[in-house]
XYZ file of C-alpha atoms in Angstrom:
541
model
C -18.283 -12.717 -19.878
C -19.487 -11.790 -16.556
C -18.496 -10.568 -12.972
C -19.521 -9.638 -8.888
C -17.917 -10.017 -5.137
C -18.370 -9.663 -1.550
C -21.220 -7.327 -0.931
C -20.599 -5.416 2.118
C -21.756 -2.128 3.272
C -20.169 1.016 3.463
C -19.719 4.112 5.788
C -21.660 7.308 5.301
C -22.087 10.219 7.530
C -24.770 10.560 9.804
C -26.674 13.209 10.383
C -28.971 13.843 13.676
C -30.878 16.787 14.593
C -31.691 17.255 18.221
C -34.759 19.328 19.700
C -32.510 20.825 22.810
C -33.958 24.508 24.525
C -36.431 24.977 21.136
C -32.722 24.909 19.279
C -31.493 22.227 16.709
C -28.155 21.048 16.873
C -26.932 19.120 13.801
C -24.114 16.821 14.668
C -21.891 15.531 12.112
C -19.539 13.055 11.945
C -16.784 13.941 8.637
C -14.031 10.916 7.475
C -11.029 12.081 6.971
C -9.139 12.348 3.712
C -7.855 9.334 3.846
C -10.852 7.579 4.192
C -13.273 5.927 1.871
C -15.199 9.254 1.013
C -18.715 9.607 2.294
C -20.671 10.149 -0.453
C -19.246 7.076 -1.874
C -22.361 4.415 -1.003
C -24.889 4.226 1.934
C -25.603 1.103 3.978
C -26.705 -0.840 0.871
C -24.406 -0.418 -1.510
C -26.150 2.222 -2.901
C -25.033 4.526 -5.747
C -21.362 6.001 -6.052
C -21.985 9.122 -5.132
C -20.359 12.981 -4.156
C -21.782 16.641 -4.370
C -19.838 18.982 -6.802
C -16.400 20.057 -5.135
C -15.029 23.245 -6.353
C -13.220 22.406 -10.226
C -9.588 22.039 -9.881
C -7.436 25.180 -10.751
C -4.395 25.525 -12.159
C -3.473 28.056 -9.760
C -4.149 28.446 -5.841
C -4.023 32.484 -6.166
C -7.145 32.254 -8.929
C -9.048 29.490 -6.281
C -11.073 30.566 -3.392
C -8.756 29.333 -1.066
C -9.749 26.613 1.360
C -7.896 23.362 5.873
C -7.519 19.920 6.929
C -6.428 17.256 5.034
C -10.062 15.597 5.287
C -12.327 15.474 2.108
C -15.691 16.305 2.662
C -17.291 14.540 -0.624
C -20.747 16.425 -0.280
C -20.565 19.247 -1.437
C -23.143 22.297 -0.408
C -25.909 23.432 -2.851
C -25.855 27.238 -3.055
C -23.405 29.789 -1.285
C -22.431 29.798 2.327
C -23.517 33.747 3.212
C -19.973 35.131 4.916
C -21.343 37.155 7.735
C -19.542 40.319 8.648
C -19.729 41.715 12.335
C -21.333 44.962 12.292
C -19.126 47.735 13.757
C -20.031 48.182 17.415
C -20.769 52.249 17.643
C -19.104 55.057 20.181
C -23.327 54.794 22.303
C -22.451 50.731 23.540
C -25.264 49.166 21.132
C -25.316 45.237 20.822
C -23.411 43.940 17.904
C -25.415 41.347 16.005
C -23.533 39.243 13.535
C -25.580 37.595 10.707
C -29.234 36.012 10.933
C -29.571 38.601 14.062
C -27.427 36.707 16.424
C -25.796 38.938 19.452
C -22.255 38.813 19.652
C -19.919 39.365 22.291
C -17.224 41.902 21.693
C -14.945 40.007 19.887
C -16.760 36.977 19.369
C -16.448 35.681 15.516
C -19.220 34.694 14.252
C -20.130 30.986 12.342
C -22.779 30.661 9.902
C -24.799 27.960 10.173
C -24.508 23.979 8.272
C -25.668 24.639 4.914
C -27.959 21.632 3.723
C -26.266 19.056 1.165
C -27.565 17.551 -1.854
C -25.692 13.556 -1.287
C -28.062 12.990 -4.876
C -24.992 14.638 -7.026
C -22.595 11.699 -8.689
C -19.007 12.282 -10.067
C -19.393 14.477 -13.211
C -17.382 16.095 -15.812
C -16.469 18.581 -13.337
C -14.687 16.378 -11.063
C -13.034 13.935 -14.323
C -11.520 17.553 -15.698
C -9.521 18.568 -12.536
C -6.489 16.566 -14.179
C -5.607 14.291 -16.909
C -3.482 11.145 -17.474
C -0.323 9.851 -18.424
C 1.611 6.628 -19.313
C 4.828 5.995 -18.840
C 6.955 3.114 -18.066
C 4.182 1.090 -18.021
C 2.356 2.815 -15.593
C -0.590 5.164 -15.688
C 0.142 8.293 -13.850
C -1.707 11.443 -12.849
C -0.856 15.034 -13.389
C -0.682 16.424 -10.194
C -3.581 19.024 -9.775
C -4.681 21.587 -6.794
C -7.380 19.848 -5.581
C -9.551 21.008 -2.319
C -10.108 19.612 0.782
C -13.392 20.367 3.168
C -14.748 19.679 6.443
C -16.914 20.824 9.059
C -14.870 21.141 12.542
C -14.976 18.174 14.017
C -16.128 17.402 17.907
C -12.352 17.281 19.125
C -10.879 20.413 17.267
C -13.823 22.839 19.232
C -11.326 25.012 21.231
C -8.238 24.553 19.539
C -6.843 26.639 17.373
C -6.002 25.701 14.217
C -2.386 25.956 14.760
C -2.600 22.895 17.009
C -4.990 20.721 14.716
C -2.413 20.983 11.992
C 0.312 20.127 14.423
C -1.478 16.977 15.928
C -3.368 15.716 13.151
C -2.201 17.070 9.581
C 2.288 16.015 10.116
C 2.108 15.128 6.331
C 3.531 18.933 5.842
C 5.539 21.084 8.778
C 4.015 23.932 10.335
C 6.128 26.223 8.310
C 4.553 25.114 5.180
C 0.323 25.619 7.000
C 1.127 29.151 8.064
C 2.842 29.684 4.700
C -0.433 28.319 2.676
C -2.235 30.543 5.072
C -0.413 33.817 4.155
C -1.025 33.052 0.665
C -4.777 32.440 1.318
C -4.860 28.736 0.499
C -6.409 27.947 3.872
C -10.260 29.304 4.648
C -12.402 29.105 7.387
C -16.484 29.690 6.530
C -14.643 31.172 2.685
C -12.980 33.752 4.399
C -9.105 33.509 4.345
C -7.198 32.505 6.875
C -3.636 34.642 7.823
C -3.180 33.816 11.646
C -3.868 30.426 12.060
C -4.316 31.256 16.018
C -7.824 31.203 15.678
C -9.712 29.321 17.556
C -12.136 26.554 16.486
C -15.999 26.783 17.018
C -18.738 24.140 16.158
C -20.199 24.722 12.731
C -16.853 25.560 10.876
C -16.346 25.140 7.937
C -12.686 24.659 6.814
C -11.038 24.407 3.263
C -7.703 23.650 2.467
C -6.085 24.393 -0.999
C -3.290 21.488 -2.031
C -0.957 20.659 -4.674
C -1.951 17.054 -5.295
C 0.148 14.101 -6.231
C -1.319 10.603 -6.812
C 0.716 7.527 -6.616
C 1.359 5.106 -10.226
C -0.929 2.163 -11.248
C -0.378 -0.215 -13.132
C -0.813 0.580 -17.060
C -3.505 -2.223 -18.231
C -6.564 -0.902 -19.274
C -9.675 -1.470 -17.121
C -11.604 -3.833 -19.458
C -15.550 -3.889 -19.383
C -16.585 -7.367 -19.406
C -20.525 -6.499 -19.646
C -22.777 -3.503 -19.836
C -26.137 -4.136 -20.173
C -28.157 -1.322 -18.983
C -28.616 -3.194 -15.852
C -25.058 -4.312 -14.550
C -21.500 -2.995 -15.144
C -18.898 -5.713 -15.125
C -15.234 -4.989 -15.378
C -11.804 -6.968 -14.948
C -10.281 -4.837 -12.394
C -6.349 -4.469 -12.753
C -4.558 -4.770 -9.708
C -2.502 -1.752 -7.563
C -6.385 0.227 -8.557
C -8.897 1.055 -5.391
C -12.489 0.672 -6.482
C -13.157 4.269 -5.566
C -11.097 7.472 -3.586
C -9.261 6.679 -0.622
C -5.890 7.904 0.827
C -4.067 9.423 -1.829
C -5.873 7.944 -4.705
C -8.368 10.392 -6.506
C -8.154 9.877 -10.547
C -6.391 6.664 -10.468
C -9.669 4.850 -9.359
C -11.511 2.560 -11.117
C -14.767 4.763 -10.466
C -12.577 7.696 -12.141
C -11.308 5.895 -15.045
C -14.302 4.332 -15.814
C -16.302 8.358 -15.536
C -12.948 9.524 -17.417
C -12.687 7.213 -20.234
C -15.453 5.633 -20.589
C -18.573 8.613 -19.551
C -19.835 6.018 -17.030
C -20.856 7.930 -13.683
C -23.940 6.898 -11.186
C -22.586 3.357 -10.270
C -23.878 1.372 -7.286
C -21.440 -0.716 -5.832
C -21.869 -4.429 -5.088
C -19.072 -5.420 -3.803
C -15.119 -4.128 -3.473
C -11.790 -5.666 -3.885
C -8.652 -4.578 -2.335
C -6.245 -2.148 -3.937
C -3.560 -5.127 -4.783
C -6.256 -7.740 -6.202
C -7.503 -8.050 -9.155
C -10.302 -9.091 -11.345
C -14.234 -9.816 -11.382
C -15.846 -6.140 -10.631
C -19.334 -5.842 -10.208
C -21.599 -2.709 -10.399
C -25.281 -2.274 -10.940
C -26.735 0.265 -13.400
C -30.002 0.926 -11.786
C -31.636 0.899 -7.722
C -33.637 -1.706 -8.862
C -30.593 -3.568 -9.759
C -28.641 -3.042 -6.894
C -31.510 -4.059 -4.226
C -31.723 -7.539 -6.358
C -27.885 -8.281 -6.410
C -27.527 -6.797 -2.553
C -30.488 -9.496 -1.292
C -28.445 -12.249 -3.436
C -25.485 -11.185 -1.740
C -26.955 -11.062 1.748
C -28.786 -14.323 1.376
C -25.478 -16.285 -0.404
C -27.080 -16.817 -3.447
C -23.831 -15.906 -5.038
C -21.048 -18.489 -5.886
C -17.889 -16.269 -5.633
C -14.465 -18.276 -6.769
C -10.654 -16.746 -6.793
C -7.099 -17.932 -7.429
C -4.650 -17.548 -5.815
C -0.270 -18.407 -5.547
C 0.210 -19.603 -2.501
C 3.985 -20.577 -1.022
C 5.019 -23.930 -0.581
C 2.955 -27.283 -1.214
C -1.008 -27.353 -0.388
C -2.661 -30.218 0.110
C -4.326 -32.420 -2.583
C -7.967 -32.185 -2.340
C -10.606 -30.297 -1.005
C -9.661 -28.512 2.138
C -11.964 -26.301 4.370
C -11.208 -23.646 6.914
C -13.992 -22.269 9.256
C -12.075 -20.116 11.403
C -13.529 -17.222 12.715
C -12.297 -14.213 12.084
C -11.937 -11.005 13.817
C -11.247 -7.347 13.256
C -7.887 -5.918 14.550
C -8.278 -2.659 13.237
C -11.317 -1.231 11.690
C -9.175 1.775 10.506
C -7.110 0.019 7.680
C -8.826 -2.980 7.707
C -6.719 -5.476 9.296
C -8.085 -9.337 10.363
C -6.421 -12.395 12.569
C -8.216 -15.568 13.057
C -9.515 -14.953 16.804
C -12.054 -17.091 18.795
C -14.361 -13.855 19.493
C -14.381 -13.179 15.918
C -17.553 -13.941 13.173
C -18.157 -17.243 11.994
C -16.032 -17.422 8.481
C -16.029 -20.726 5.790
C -13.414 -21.172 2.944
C -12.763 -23.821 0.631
C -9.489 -24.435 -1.061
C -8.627 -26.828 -3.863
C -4.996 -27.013 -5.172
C -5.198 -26.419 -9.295
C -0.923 -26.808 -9.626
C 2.219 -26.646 -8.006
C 5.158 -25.342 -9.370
C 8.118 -27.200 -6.601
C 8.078 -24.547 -4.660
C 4.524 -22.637 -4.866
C 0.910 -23.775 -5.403
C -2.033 -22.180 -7.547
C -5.115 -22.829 -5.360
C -9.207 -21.989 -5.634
C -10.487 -20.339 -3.495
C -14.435 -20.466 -2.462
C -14.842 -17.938 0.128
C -19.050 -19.007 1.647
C -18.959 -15.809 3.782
C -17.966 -12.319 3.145
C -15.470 -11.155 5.780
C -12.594 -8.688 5.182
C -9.416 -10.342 3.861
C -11.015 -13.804 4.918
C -9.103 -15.597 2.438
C -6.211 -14.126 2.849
C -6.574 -14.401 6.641
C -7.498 -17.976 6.378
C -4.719 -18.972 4.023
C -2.398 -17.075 6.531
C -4.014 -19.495 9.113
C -3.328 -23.118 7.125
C 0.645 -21.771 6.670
C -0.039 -20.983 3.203
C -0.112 -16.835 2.586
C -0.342 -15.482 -0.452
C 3.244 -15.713 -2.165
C 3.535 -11.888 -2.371
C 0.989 -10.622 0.411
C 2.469 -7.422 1.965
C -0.024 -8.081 4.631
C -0.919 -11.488 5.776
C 2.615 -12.929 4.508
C 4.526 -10.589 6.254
C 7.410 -11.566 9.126
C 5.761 -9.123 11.396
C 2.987 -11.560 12.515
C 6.036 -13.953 14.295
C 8.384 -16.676 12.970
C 5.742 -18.488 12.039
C 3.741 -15.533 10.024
C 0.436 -16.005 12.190
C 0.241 -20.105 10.955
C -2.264 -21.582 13.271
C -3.266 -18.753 15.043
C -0.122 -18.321 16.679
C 1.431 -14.292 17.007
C 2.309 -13.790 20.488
C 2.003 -10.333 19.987
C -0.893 -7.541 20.833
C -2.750 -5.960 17.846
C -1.485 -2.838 18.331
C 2.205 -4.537 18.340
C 1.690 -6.232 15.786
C 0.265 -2.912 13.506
C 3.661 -1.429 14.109
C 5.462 -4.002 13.771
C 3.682 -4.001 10.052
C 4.232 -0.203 10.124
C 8.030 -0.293 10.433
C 8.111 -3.007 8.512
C 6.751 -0.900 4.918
C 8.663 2.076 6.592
C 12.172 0.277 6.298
C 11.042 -0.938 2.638
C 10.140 2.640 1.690
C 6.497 1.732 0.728
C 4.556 5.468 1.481
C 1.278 3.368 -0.137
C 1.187 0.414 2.066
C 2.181 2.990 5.105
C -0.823 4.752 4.220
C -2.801 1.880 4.226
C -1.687 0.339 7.551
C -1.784 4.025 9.349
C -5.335 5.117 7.499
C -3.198 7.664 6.213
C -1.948 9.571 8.593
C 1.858 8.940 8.241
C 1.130 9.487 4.119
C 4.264 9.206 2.573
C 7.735 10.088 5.089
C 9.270 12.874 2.594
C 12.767 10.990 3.435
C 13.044 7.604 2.031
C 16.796 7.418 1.884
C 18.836 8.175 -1.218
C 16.069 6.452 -2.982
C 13.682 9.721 -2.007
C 15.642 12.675 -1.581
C 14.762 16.111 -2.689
C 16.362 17.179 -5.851
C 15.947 19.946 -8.055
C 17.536 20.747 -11.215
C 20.338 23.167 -11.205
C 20.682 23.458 -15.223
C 16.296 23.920 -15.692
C 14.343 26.801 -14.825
C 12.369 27.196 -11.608
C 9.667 24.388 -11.988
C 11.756 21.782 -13.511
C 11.866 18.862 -10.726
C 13.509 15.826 -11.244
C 11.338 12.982 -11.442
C 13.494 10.192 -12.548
C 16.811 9.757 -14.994
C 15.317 12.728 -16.956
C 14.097 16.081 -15.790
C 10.374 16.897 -16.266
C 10.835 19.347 -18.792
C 13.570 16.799 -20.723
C 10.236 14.277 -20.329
C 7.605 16.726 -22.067
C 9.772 17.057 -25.481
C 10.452 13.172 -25.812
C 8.601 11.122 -28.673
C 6.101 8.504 -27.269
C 8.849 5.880 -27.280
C 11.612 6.954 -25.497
C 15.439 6.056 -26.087
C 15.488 3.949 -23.159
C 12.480 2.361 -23.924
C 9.491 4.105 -21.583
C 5.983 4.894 -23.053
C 5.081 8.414 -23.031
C 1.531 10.066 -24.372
C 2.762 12.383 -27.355
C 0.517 15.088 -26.306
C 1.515 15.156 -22.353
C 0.988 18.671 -21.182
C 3.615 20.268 -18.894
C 3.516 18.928 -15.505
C 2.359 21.749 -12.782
C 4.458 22.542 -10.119
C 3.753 24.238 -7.125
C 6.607 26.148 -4.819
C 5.342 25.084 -1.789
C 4.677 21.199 -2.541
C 7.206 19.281 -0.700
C 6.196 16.486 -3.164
C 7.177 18.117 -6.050
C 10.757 18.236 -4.797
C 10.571 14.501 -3.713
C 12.436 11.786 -6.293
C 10.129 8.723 -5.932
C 11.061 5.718 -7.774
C 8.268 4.011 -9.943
C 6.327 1.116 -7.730
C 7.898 -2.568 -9.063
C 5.473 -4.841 -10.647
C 6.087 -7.225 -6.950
C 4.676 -3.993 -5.285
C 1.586 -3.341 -7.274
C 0.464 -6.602 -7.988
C -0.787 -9.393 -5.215
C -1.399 -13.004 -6.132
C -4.930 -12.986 -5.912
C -7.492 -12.586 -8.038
C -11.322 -12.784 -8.750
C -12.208 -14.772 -10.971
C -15.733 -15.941 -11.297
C -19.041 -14.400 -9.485
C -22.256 -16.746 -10.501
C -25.582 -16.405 -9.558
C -28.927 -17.432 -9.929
C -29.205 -16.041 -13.555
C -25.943 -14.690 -14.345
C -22.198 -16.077 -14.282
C -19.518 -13.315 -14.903
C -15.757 -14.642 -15.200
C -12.334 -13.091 -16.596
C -9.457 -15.147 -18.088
C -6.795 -16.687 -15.845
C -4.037 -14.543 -15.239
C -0.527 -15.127 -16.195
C 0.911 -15.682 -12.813
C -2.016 -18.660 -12.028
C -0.812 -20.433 -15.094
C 0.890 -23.933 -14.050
C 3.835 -23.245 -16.159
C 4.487 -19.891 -15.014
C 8.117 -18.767 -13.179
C 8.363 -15.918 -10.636
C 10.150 -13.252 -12.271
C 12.313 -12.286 -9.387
């Protein structure tokens, strides 16, 4: 069996050195955390890639500490050199911090950008920092200390880093920054940070130490369909991203596939969403991914999906050639919009049900969410798409073009929508992270800790964590558990470790869509037909 899907390029950071006053002046633009990580692919799919980060410890007092929330996935080659001011003496001589620069009394001084290696994949190193679990039917991640880096960015210059945590890092309170600080989890050019009053320069470099928690997926293995030296074919469950973004690290398909399976130096031909599954497509070699990225560019690849639509489609073959346009390049989100690129679709109807319909889909272009866009369009979303199905698009859910709202009211209309259902993952994905999970959900997410366990027992579910470690594999209530689970780390400043999260439903990890045949010139890759495309198949709530 085979597989492959829209091929469409991804961000990377730029670098540009400038001759200014016999000077250069590197200028770098950084994604933040929850972005798709840099050293992920360049502008033709090229290989998955990310310099060694500092390994994962078990405890933030044995790291060298680290600020922001953004992950800087290229990592340096060789040490930053921590200059030290020399002491000015009693006779007025200059002080000259390192490389022979002249400071100003009381100026701090900032090493320069140390070059980056982007040629480093994944490795061992990065698979180790944590390990996994099932449970419930879910596959879950340890949470680890994990470290993010970044260069100051062009708007911080002149703030302190007080006010960057207040205006652009809310996922923790102030309290808990300056309290990281004091315990040197938060570094600036590897020196730690106590007064977090200092004030940003260009060229810093910031690291901040975190206790890292990774949503759920869903438990079905991540089959490889074909592995032939040249391509890498998978069935992709759904609730997985392709690769890190937002809070997902480890529960990747790049990390499970490096994790379980020693695969590492992937080139990416195509993605699919979080909530879709199926038909995966990665190429072994350059060579490889250059021939697949042409076929992609000049359609020489069929790509077919199914889909559960709501209500009756129409017999026969139908065709949609709206165009489409971007509403927000952030997280992704598409309308049908005269201005936008030309798009073509074609839908057949496989089965209906009485009340929903199993369609084809043949998407001829490769726009963002075009057939879930275009379905959205017709008056036919996705039975269970968070998105594009959603009441916030009008009463008539964005059917013929029609909203009557802006695109920015209709983002937070989407925002308070998942806010009011206590989704933190589809927040994060409508906000690009930034409102990551609210740490009060209701009674369903309050903070809880045990009164009759020790210090770092937490309450997770029914059971306390420490309750969970000593349980068989098959619990009495009927939950799979790994018999060999090591004790869960907890950290005493982690807000999330005090959080009570119920475990994601199957109708929140899993949308109605799925890839399920890429064919090309030479090569046809295809996965079975899942359960819920089935003609006799019943919604299960």
């Amino acid at each position: 069996m085979h597989a492959g899907i829209l091929g469409r390029s991804l961000p990377f950071s730029v670098f540009i050195q400038t001759e200014v006053k016999r000077r250069t002046i590197r200028i770098c633009s950084f994604f933040e955390f929850n972005r798709i990580p840099r050293g992920l692919c360049s502008c033709r799919r090229s290989v998955l890639m990310m310099e060694p980060e500092v390994p994962a410890r078990e405890n933030p007092a044995d790291s060298k500490p680290v600020v922001s929330e953004v992950e800087s996935t290229r990592a340096t080659t060789g040490k930053r050199k921590i200059a030290e001011d020399s002491e000015a003496n009693v006779s007025g001589k200059k002080r000259r911090g390192a490389g022979g620069k002249t400071l100003r009394p009381g100026e701090r001084y900032v090493p320069p950008p140390q070059k980056r290696n982007p040629g480093v994949s994944f490795s061992q190193e990065h698979f180790s920092e944590t390990s996994y679990y099932f449970d419930g039917g879910l596959r879950k991640v340890h949470p680890y200390y994990f470290d993010f880096k970044t260069y100051c960015k062009g708007r911080w210059i002149g703030k302190s880093l007080l006010e960057v945590f207040e205006s652009e890092f809310r996922a923790e309170t102030v309290e808990y920054y300056q309290q990281a600080a004091k315990e040197g989890r938060i570094r600036l050019n590897e020196a730690p940070v106590e007064d977090l009053s200092v004030v940003l320069k260009n060229n810093d470099h910031m690291r901040n130490t975190v206790h890292r928690h990774e949503p759920p997926v869903v438990g079905t293995p991540l089959e490889i369909l074909v592995d032939d030296g040249q391509v890498l074919v998978v069935d992709k469950p759904a609730s997985i991203p392709v690769h890190p973004c937002g809070r997902f690290r480890h529960n990747t398909v790049i990390f499970i596939l490096g994790k379980e399976y020693g695969v590492s130096e992937l080139h990416t031909v195509h993605r699919l969403d979080r909530l879709t599954s199926g038909v995966l497509l990665f190429a072994r070699t350059v060579e490889t991914s250059k021939k697949l990225d042409k076929m992609v560019r000049d359609r020489e690849i069929e790509k077919e999906y199914v889909c559960r639509v709501e209500g009756e489609f129409p017999e026969g073959e139908l065709v949609c050639e709206e165009p489409i346009l971007v509403v927000s390049f952030k997280v992704g989100l598409c309308r049908v919009d005269p201005k936008g690129k030309e798009c073509r679709t074609v839908f057949q109807r496989l089965s209906f049900n009485g009340k929903t319909s199993v369609v084809r889909c043949s998407p001829l272009t490769g726009r963002t969410h075009q057939i879930r866009v275009h379905l959205q369009f017709l008056g036919f979303p996705i039975l269970n798409d968070p998105i594009y199905g959603s009441s916030a698009w009008g009463p008539n859910r964005g059917k013929g073009g029609v909203v009557g709202k802006s695109d920015e009211e209709i983002l937070q209309a989407l925002v308070e929508e998942h806010r009011s259902q206590e989704n933190p993952d589809l927040l994060n994905d409508l906000t690009g992270g930034k409102e990551v999970a609210e740490k009060n959900f209701t009674d369903k997410c309050r903070q809880q800790v045990d009164p009759c366990g020790d210090e770092t027992d937490v309450i997770t579910d029914s059971t306390s964590v420490k309750d969970s470690i000593n349980l068989p594999p098959t619990t009495a209530n009927g939950s799979e558990k790994t018999a060999d689970v090591p004790k869960i780390s907890q950290d005493h400043l982690c807000s999330e470790c005090k959080i009570v999260r119920p475990d994601p439903t199957e109708k929140e990890l899993i949308m109605y869509l799925h890839a399920l045949r890429y064919k090309g010139p030479d090569f046809e890759y295809f996965t079975r037909l899942p359960e819920w495309a089935k003609e006799d198949w019943v919604e299960p709530w």
